[in-house]
């Protein structure tokens, strides 16, 4: 943090502290402020509302996004599939987060994904590009010139090209979708970082769990919202059959991506430790996969 | 306004329309393109006629081409003089040529009719070679495979050099221009094509002939010009020369066709492009264009020997093109993966005019022109090269833009059942098989609703004697559609560890794999 932004943040913090409780929208909405839980699991029919409620339960978007921030909201829209097939993050979930970030004063909200299928079809057919744009995001295709080699000094990946926008963002919100994956069993939040990787990213499958943790350690999202409105229970990560899709109408939000993924595993009848990257993430201190030790707030709308 | 000015304006407008439609031959993520991008090809009566002869079918746009036929019967070769984008390019290049007199004898105008007869004779004997010389096919192909890639890759290199230049003031304008070009003029994915050089040389040669003589191609070679010429022999829009003619000979020199012979008062209607140059040029205003009917059309003397020679050589070309073993039935070159919806090979070759529309529209740049993979007869027809780009599972654009139905337009539901080949795993190179290293990228990217790649968990003993579980991929040949995405993304580069071959393609009754 440079001096200027430090001073700016101090001023904002001071203003926030000195703001009379009666004027604070946060305080006004709750009778007594309780500490934010580690995870918020919200279920309900409207994707927009469950996202808003989950973020609210964690302390509101202002906890994560400061006015003037450049925010990246990173969905999974890597596949040429319509929303109902659960292969990509639900457009309404992405749009809700973009809207909240804009409301919280973000200067710019960027949405992109390094897709597997043709980017034009993925952006269009997933419905994410249109929804995010309507909510105020700048949606752009990945520009191959913007992959910059960065030091990761990880267990497996020492150096890898990552997308410039992710590296330069003030705040990152990861918004993956929960689905099956042949090699890593499930693709959840950590796996979503493949979408900011350039280079010969398919090589990481040789040691996928360690590699994903190596990248996640660098990317550091401020907030992770796992979309489980629809989950894909077979033939993932691309799917294509409605019978493989289970509608859960749920989102799981938290600041600890390992904890989010650990909870995500339970949606498929697994435990966090069953997933290599969750276990390694836990063991190397990236996050906490022990759900018993976490404060999980479950809300049904 | 002078007629020539009006003509230049119309020519420019059609050239721009043509280029606009060319640029629109590109997906924006929807299932359809939203523009009738093969519009010009639909108007091409030569494509219609040759496909009628070679494949014995009516091309989808044949009504429009009949419209041009009717128009030509009445107005003459207005298409050549006012519309044809290649003609306009010749017209523009011809400006560079300052030579006054035609270099060829007037008799050379017969050549194009002989070319036409040659092509139609080949078509009649079921070889579709018209596309090599049809001006619209030739132009779209040359643009797609050569000029456009040259334009985009060349400019990108310039912008890159400017951005990386040691002086920093170039970077911002370079980026601004890059963004502008990318938004309006560049292809989404920078195009690269095999055969670009050869198609480019061919195009360069044809355009270069203008330096020898203006509109050399249109006067002496163009088979579409010949066909339209035959139709315009009794056109009612005619050039006439009035009383005041002083025999100055300016109109003879300026004529864009080869329509004015030894006597400047006489016009050969089949050669007249109705360009109005002679009208505007005439110092005494003696030249007029007007509607007059009833006159007897001039006979076309090609010479019996020349005609027979054209017809025979056209027919003989057919076995010549098929001399290589690719034309033998029962032989299926593995690398010859045709786009989804392509007809059975023999039929496909009878339809395809090598216009390059499918290669232009292909999302991944995977459709490439063949060299000799399909034999000489199949030169420059589309083939999927998965290492360059795979076939996008839900895309049907190549069939939508094909002007002859060589690639059928597929409905989204039917698309899923079209198999263009089958993937085979090379265990000597596949990481889990060869080295016991996990991978499964092929399974991850496989697009079929039920994955065509499944895995078997095997316990392998490593170098240290430890037993390790490894997932090994297998292809389910009943489900695999041969899209090649597995080959494209296989992390084993050079020669991927999973490769698609045409085996099992559903367009062929014989190239089947399963019972």
mmCIF file of C-alpha atoms in Angstrom, chain A residues 12-298:
data_model
loop_
_atom_site.group_PDB
_atom_site.id
_atom_site.type_symbol
_atom_site.label_atom_id
_atom_site.label_comp_id
_atom_site.label_asym_id
_atom_site.label_seq_id
_atom_site.Cartn_x
_atom_site.Cartn_y
_atom_site.Cartn_z
ATOM 1 C CA UNK A 12 -12.441 6.635 5.132
ATOM 2 C CA UNK A 13 -11.981 4.445 8.200
ATOM 3 C CA UNK A 14 -12.039 7.456 10.500
ATOM 4 C CA UNK A 15 -15.195 8.718 8.851
ATOM 5 C CA UNK A 16 -16.804 5.339 9.211
ATOM 6 C CA UNK A 17 -15.921 5.067 12.909
ATOM 7 C CA UNK A 18 -17.053 8.586 13.721
ATOM 8 C CA UNK A 19 -20.297 8.144 11.828
ATOM 9 C CA UNK A 20 -23.124 8.208 14.369
ATOM 10 C CA UNK A 21 -24.714 4.828 14.768
ATOM 11 C CA UNK A 22 -28.121 6.198 13.903
ATOM 12 C CA UNK A 23 -26.958 7.142 10.394
ATOM 13 C CA UNK A 24 -25.173 3.895 9.640
ATOM 14 C CA UNK A 25 -27.272 1.765 7.331
ATOM 15 C CA UNK A 26 -25.635 -1.346 8.757
ATOM 16 C CA UNK A 27 -26.492 -0.610 12.343
ATOM 17 C CA UNK A 28 -29.953 0.525 11.487
ATOM 18 C CA UNK A 29 -30.903 -2.763 9.878
ATOM 19 C CA UNK A 30 -29.986 -4.909 12.854
ATOM 20 C CA UNK A 31 -30.990 -4.679 16.424
ATOM 21 C CA UNK A 32 -27.600 -5.665 17.774
ATOM 22 C CA UNK A 33 -24.487 -6.037 15.592
ATOM 23 C CA UNK A 34 -23.239 -9.596 15.779
ATOM 24 C CA UNK A 35 -19.816 -10.634 14.510
ATOM 25 C CA UNK A 36 -19.875 -11.805 10.904
ATOM 26 C CA UNK A 37 -19.933 -15.576 10.457
ATOM 27 C CA UNK A 38 -17.222 -17.452 8.550
ATOM 28 C CA UNK A 39 -19.681 -18.741 6.013
ATOM 29 C CA UNK A 40 -23.140 -17.665 4.993
ATOM 30 C CA UNK A 41 -25.257 -20.341 3.354
ATOM 31 C CA UNK A 42 -28.441 -18.909 1.933
ATOM 32 C CA UNK A 43 -31.205 -20.756 0.210
ATOM 33 C CA UNK A 44 -34.133 -19.239 -1.630
ATOM 34 C CA UNK A 45 -35.874 -19.019 -4.983
ATOM 35 C CA UNK A 46 -34.388 -15.731 -6.150
ATOM 36 C CA UNK A 47 -30.667 -15.815 -7.039
ATOM 37 C CA UNK A 48 -30.364 -12.033 -6.625
ATOM 38 C CA UNK A 49 -31.879 -12.093 -3.175
ATOM 39 C CA UNK A 50 -29.889 -15.013 -1.809
ATOM 40 C CA UNK A 51 -26.681 -13.363 -2.968
ATOM 41 C CA UNK A 52 -27.667 -10.073 -1.343
ATOM 42 C CA UNK A 53 -28.644 -11.844 1.836
ATOM 43 C CA UNK A 54 -25.397 -13.856 1.971
ATOM 44 C CA UNK A 55 -23.259 -10.773 1.458
ATOM 45 C CA UNK A 56 -25.329 -8.928 4.001
ATOM 46 C CA UNK A 57 -24.839 -11.713 6.535
ATOM 47 C CA UNK A 58 -21.080 -11.385 6.100
ATOM 48 C CA UNK A 59 -21.256 -7.687 6.907
ATOM 49 C CA UNK A 60 -22.399 -6.159 3.649
ATOM 50 C CA UNK A 61 -20.496 -5.375 0.474
ATOM 51 C CA UNK A 62 -18.928 -2.303 2.069
ATOM 52 C CA UNK A 63 -16.852 -4.652 4.175
ATOM 53 C CA UNK A 64 -15.272 -5.978 0.972
ATOM 54 C CA UNK A 65 -15.371 -3.130 -1.489
ATOM 55 C CA UNK A 66 -14.279 0.416 -0.736
ATOM 56 C CA UNK A 67 -15.334 3.416 -2.767
ATOM 57 C CA UNK A 68 -13.037 3.929 -5.737
ATOM 58 C CA UNK A 69 -11.923 0.295 -5.872
ATOM 59 C CA UNK A 70 -11.275 -1.533 -9.090
ATOM 60 C CA UNK A 71 -13.033 -4.814 -8.575
ATOM 61 C CA UNK A 72 -12.815 -8.052 -10.533
ATOM 62 C CA UNK A 73 -15.807 -10.346 -10.301
ATOM 63 C CA UNK A 74 -14.580 -13.655 -11.685
ATOM 64 C CA UNK A 75 -17.328 -16.050 -12.736
ATOM 65 C CA UNK A 76 -16.897 -19.397 -14.396
ATOM 66 C CA UNK A 77 -18.216 -18.943 -17.920
ATOM 67 C CA UNK A 78 -15.767 -21.200 -19.671
ATOM 68 C CA UNK A 79 -18.318 -23.279 -21.550
ATOM 69 C CA UNK A 80 -20.678 -22.859 -24.457
ATOM 70 C CA UNK A 81 -23.733 -23.819 -22.424
ATOM 71 C CA UNK A 82 -27.015 -22.159 -21.558
ATOM 72 C CA UNK A 83 -27.610 -21.261 -17.881
ATOM 73 C CA UNK A 84 -29.984 -24.141 -17.185
ATOM 74 C CA UNK A 85 -27.216 -26.698 -17.660
ATOM 75 C CA UNK A 86 -25.233 -25.521 -14.656
ATOM 76 C CA UNK A 87 -21.906 -25.460 -16.475
ATOM 77 C CA UNK A 88 -21.361 -21.744 -15.925
ATOM 78 C CA UNK A 89 -22.035 -19.439 -13.007
ATOM 79 C CA UNK A 90 -25.672 -18.333 -12.948
ATOM 80 C CA UNK A 91 -25.930 -14.946 -14.688
ATOM 81 C CA UNK A 92 -28.197 -13.528 -11.952
ATOM 82 C CA UNK A 93 -25.655 -14.449 -9.274
ATOM 83 C CA UNK A 94 -22.885 -12.654 -11.153
ATOM 84 C CA UNK A 95 -25.111 -9.670 -11.849
ATOM 85 C CA UNK A 96 -26.161 -9.410 -8.193
ATOM 86 C CA UNK A 97 -22.526 -9.266 -7.059
ATOM 87 C CA UNK A 98 -21.661 -6.714 -9.726
ATOM 88 C CA UNK A 99 -24.626 -4.615 -8.606
ATOM 89 C CA UNK A 100 -23.598 -4.774 -4.949
ATOM 90 C CA UNK A 101 -20.017 -3.841 -5.804
ATOM 91 C CA UNK A 102 -21.186 -0.863 -7.868
ATOM 92 C CA UNK A 103 -23.481 0.162 -5.036
ATOM 93 C CA UNK A 104 -20.604 -0.059 -2.581
ATOM 94 C CA UNK A 105 -18.774 2.552 -4.651
ATOM 95 C CA UNK A 106 -16.498 0.485 -6.858
ATOM 96 C CA UNK A 107 -14.991 2.653 -9.580
ATOM 97 C CA UNK A 108 -14.903 -0.171 -12.090
ATOM 98 C CA UNK A 109 -16.148 -3.729 -11.947
ATOM 99 C CA UNK A 110 -14.520 -6.049 -14.452
ATOM 100 C CA UNK A 111 -15.904 -9.406 -15.496
ATOM 101 C CA UNK A 112 -14.027 -11.851 -17.721
ATOM 102 C CA UNK A 113 -13.011 -15.468 -18.024
ATOM 103 C CA UNK A 114 -10.331 -17.284 -19.964
ATOM 104 C CA UNK A 115 -12.769 -19.674 -21.572
ATOM 105 C CA UNK A 116 -12.289 -23.199 -22.882
ATOM 106 C CA UNK A 117 -14.892 -23.041 -25.655
ATOM 107 C CA UNK A 118 -15.020 -20.149 -28.085
ATOM 108 C CA UNK A 119 -15.130 -16.965 -25.970
ATOM 109 C CA UNK A 120 -17.867 -15.332 -28.049
ATOM 110 C CA UNK A 121 -20.184 -18.267 -27.624
ATOM 111 C CA UNK A 122 -19.348 -18.710 -23.940
ATOM 112 C CA UNK A 123 -19.964 -15.060 -23.086
ATOM 113 C CA UNK A 124 -23.187 -14.979 -25.073
ATOM 114 C CA UNK A 125 -24.674 -18.403 -24.422
ATOM 115 C CA UNK A 126 -23.910 -18.413 -20.680
ATOM 116 C CA UNK A 127 -25.968 -15.242 -20.345
ATOM 117 C CA UNK A 128 -23.305 -13.889 -18.012
ATOM 118 C CA UNK A 129 -21.916 -11.158 -20.248
ATOM 119 C CA UNK A 130 -25.286 -9.506 -20.835
ATOM 120 C CA UNK A 131 -26.384 -9.794 -17.202
ATOM 121 C CA UNK A 132 -23.113 -8.444 -15.827
ATOM 122 C CA UNK A 133 -23.055 -5.573 -18.293
ATOM 123 C CA UNK A 134 -26.610 -4.626 -17.413
ATOM 124 C CA UNK A 135 -25.593 -4.563 -13.751
ATOM 125 C CA UNK A 136 -22.794 -2.114 -14.510
ATOM 126 C CA UNK A 137 -19.756 -4.281 -15.170
ATOM 127 C CA UNK A 138 -17.156 -3.879 -17.896
ATOM 128 C CA UNK A 139 -17.224 -7.219 -19.647
ATOM 129 C CA UNK A 140 -14.289 -7.902 -21.922
ATOM 130 C CA UNK A 141 -12.772 -10.817 -23.716
ATOM 131 C CA UNK A 142 -9.415 -12.017 -22.546
ATOM 132 C CA UNK A 143 -6.641 -10.161 -24.355
ATOM 133 C CA UNK A 144 -3.772 -12.567 -24.764
ATOM 134 C CA UNK A 145 -1.249 -9.766 -24.415
ATOM 135 C CA UNK A 146 -2.352 -9.232 -20.830
ATOM 136 C CA UNK A 147 -1.007 -12.487 -19.410
ATOM 137 C CA UNK A 148 2.013 -11.499 -17.363
ATOM 138 C CA UNK A 149 4.443 -14.002 -15.963
ATOM 139 C CA UNK A 150 4.486 -13.731 -12.161
ATOM 140 C CA UNK A 151 6.469 -15.440 -9.437
ATOM 141 C CA UNK A 152 4.343 -17.817 -7.422
ATOM 142 C CA UNK A 153 7.085 -19.670 -5.546
ATOM 143 C CA UNK A 154 4.561 -22.378 -4.920
ATOM 144 C CA UNK A 155 4.872 -26.047 -4.200
ATOM 145 C CA UNK A 156 4.679 -26.894 -7.904
ATOM 146 C CA UNK A 157 4.328 -23.668 -9.859
ATOM 147 C CA UNK A 158 7.300 -21.388 -9.468
ATOM 148 C CA UNK A 159 6.244 -18.916 -12.117
ATOM 149 C CA UNK A 160 3.161 -18.685 -14.328
ATOM 150 C CA UNK A 161 1.448 -16.161 -16.634
ATOM 151 C CA UNK A 162 -1.618 -14.738 -14.885
ATOM 152 C CA UNK A 163 -4.093 -12.190 -16.177
ATOM 153 C CA UNK A 164 -3.094 -8.596 -15.621
ATOM 154 C CA UNK A 165 -6.557 -7.436 -14.533
ATOM 155 C CA UNK A 166 -6.521 -9.916 -11.653
ATOM 156 C CA UNK A 167 -3.045 -8.858 -10.585
ATOM 157 C CA UNK A 168 -3.917 -5.167 -10.673
ATOM 158 C CA UNK A 169 -7.388 -5.318 -9.115
ATOM 159 C CA UNK A 170 -7.972 -3.709 -5.726
ATOM 160 C CA UNK A 171 -10.532 -6.329 -4.804
ATOM 161 C CA UNK A 172 -11.347 -9.737 -6.225
ATOM 162 C CA UNK A 173 -14.651 -11.524 -5.859
ATOM 163 C CA UNK A 174 -14.592 -15.148 -6.902
ATOM 164 C CA UNK A 175 -17.938 -16.455 -8.065
ATOM 165 C CA UNK A 176 -17.561 -20.048 -9.230
ATOM 166 C CA UNK A 177 -20.247 -22.623 -9.842
ATOM 167 C CA UNK A 178 -20.283 -26.001 -8.108
ATOM 168 C CA UNK A 179 -19.923 -29.013 -10.401
ATOM 169 C CA UNK A 180 -18.194 -32.306 -10.937
ATOM 170 C CA UNK A 181 -14.827 -32.657 -12.600
ATOM 171 C CA UNK A 182 -13.209 -35.901 -13.727
ATOM 172 C CA UNK A 183 -9.749 -35.305 -12.381
ATOM 173 C CA UNK A 184 -10.183 -33.044 -9.364
ATOM 174 C CA UNK A 185 -13.568 -34.667 -8.484
ATOM 175 C CA UNK A 186 -15.270 -31.283 -8.061
ATOM 176 C CA UNK A 187 -14.660 -27.839 -9.461
ATOM 177 C CA UNK A 188 -15.460 -25.115 -6.981
ATOM 178 C CA UNK A 189 -13.735 -21.887 -5.993
ATOM 179 C CA UNK A 190 -10.067 -22.847 -6.211
ATOM 180 C CA UNK A 191 -10.489 -24.520 -9.572
ATOM 181 C CA UNK A 192 -11.958 -21.278 -10.919
ATOM 182 C CA UNK A 193 -8.484 -19.722 -10.906
ATOM 183 C CA UNK A 194 -7.656 -21.735 -13.989
ATOM 184 C CA UNK A 195 -9.652 -19.011 -15.709
ATOM 185 C CA UNK A 196 -7.021 -16.377 -14.940
ATOM 186 C CA UNK A 197 -4.115 -18.554 -16.036
ATOM 187 C CA UNK A 198 -2.440 -18.256 -19.401
ATOM 188 C CA UNK A 199 0.375 -20.265 -20.906
ATOM 189 C CA UNK A 200 0.140 -24.040 -21.149
ATOM 190 C CA UNK A 201 -2.405 -24.156 -18.376
ATOM 191 C CA UNK A 202 -3.541 -27.682 -19.209
ATOM 192 C CA UNK A 203 -0.224 -28.999 -17.942
ATOM 193 C CA UNK A 204 -1.224 -28.243 -14.356
ATOM 194 C CA UNK A 205 -3.478 -31.306 -14.432
ATOM 195 C CA UNK A 206 -0.371 -33.347 -13.727
ATOM 196 C CA UNK A 207 -0.392 -31.980 -10.182
ATOM 197 C CA UNK A 208 -3.653 -30.148 -10.161
ATOM 198 C CA UNK A 209 -4.264 -29.912 -6.420
ATOM 199 C CA UNK A 210 -0.915 -28.380 -5.531
ATOM 200 C CA UNK A 211 -1.039 -26.120 -8.596
ATOM 201 C CA UNK A 212 -4.487 -24.734 -7.756
ATOM 202 C CA UNK A 213 -3.353 -23.923 -4.218
ATOM 203 C CA UNK A 214 -0.223 -22.251 -5.602
ATOM 204 C CA UNK A 215 -2.331 -19.964 -7.796
ATOM 205 C CA UNK A 216 -4.996 -19.342 -5.127
ATOM 206 C CA UNK A 217 -2.272 -18.186 -2.753
ATOM 207 C CA UNK A 218 -1.336 -15.470 -5.221
ATOM 208 C CA UNK A 219 -4.810 -14.362 -6.241
ATOM 209 C CA UNK A 220 -6.336 -13.821 -2.778
ATOM 210 C CA UNK A 221 -10.002 -13.002 -3.233
ATOM 211 C CA UNK A 222 -11.663 -10.707 -0.707
ATOM 212 C CA UNK A 223 -14.889 -12.611 -1.073
ATOM 213 C CA UNK A 224 -15.898 -15.951 -2.498
ATOM 214 C CA UNK A 225 -19.480 -16.716 -3.448
ATOM 215 C CA UNK A 226 -20.048 -20.285 -4.565
ATOM 216 C CA UNK A 227 -23.040 -20.553 -6.872
ATOM 217 C CA UNK A 228 -25.060 -23.660 -6.054
ATOM 218 C CA UNK A 229 -28.311 -22.423 -7.527
ATOM 219 C CA UNK A 230 -27.834 -25.308 -9.899
ATOM 220 C CA UNK A 231 -25.123 -27.878 -9.413
ATOM 221 C CA UNK A 232 -23.863 -30.281 -12.018
ATOM 222 C CA UNK A 233 -23.640 -33.751 -10.532
ATOM 223 C CA UNK A 234 -22.264 -35.731 -13.497
ATOM 224 C CA UNK A 235 -20.528 -35.177 -16.841
ATOM 225 C CA UNK A 236 -18.966 -31.986 -15.514
ATOM 226 C CA UNK A 237 -17.449 -29.553 -15.893
ATOM 227 C CA UNK A 238 -19.316 -29.043 -19.140
ATOM 228 C CA UNK A 239 -22.471 -31.115 -18.741
ATOM 229 C CA UNK A 240 -25.271 -30.640 -21.202
ATOM 230 C CA UNK A 241 -27.999 -32.885 -19.799
ATOM 231 C CA UNK A 242 -30.710 -31.547 -17.552
ATOM 232 C CA UNK A 243 -30.884 -34.825 -15.634
ATOM 233 C CA UNK A 244 -27.345 -34.181 -14.378
ATOM 234 C CA UNK A 245 -28.377 -30.812 -12.964
ATOM 235 C CA UNK A 246 -29.673 -30.501 -9.414
ATOM 236 C CA UNK A 247 -31.417 -27.320 -8.370
ATOM 237 C CA UNK A 248 -30.323 -26.307 -4.868
ATOM 238 C CA UNK A 249 -31.180 -22.574 -4.994
ATOM 239 C CA UNK A 250 -28.253 -21.944 -2.710
ATOM 240 C CA UNK A 251 -25.169 -19.768 -2.486
ATOM 241 C CA UNK A 252 -22.286 -20.162 -0.066
ATOM 242 C CA UNK A 253 -20.345 -17.026 0.738
ATOM 243 C CA UNK A 254 -17.235 -16.489 2.772
ATOM 244 C CA UNK A 255 -13.852 -14.876 2.887
ATOM 245 C CA UNK A 256 -11.964 -18.147 3.229
ATOM 246 C CA UNK A 257 -11.930 -19.914 -0.149
ATOM 247 C CA UNK A 258 -10.862 -23.232 1.396
ATOM 248 C CA UNK A 259 -13.775 -23.118 3.815
ATOM 249 C CA UNK A 260 -16.190 -22.306 0.981
ATOM 250 C CA UNK A 261 -14.907 -25.262 -1.035
ATOM 251 C CA UNK A 262 -15.026 -27.519 1.984
ATOM 252 C CA UNK A 263 -18.680 -26.661 2.435
ATOM 253 C CA UNK A 264 -19.223 -27.019 -1.316
ATOM 254 C CA UNK A 265 -18.020 -30.609 -1.142
ATOM 255 C CA UNK A 266 -20.865 -31.451 1.222
ATOM 256 C CA UNK A 267 -23.385 -30.544 -1.489
ATOM 257 C CA UNK A 268 -22.144 -33.584 -3.371
ATOM 258 C CA UNK A 269 -22.062 -35.872 -0.325
ATOM 259 C CA UNK A 270 -18.321 -35.458 0.088
ATOM 260 C CA UNK A 271 -16.145 -33.906 2.756
ATOM 261 C CA UNK A 272 -13.623 -31.161 2.143
ATOM 262 C CA UNK A 273 -10.739 -33.496 2.909
ATOM 263 C CA UNK A 274 -11.814 -35.701 0.002
ATOM 264 C CA UNK A 275 -10.660 -32.966 -2.361
ATOM 265 C CA UNK A 276 -6.901 -32.759 -2.744
ATOM 266 C CA UNK A 277 -6.761 -29.007 -3.184
ATOM 267 C CA UNK A 278 -8.954 -28.392 -0.126
ATOM 268 C CA UNK A 279 -6.795 -30.653 2.011
ATOM 269 C CA UNK A 280 -3.567 -29.111 0.768
ATOM 270 C CA UNK A 281 -5.022 -25.609 1.125
ATOM 271 C CA UNK A 282 -5.870 -26.423 4.724
ATOM 272 C CA UNK A 283 -2.531 -28.012 5.512
ATOM 273 C CA UNK A 284 -0.530 -25.150 4.037
ATOM 274 C CA UNK A 285 -2.523 -22.502 5.891
ATOM 275 C CA UNK A 286 -4.414 -21.051 2.938
ATOM 276 C CA UNK A 287 -7.672 -21.622 4.771
ATOM 277 C CA UNK A 288 -9.656 -23.792 7.123
ATOM 278 C CA UNK A 289 -11.513 -26.839 5.880
ATOM 279 C CA UNK A 290 -12.831 -27.945 9.293
ATOM 280 C CA UNK A 291 -16.465 -27.005 9.063
ATOM 281 C CA UNK A 292 -17.027 -27.982 12.732
ATOM 282 C CA UNK A 293 -14.766 -25.169 13.854
ATOM 283 C CA UNK A 294 -16.439 -22.564 11.629
ATOM 284 C CA UNK A 295 -19.299 -20.224 12.363
ATOM 285 C CA UNK A 296 -21.762 -21.045 9.571
ATOM 286 C CA UNK A 297 -24.928 -19.026 9.306
ATOM 287 C CA UNK A 298 -27.699 -20.749 7.381
#
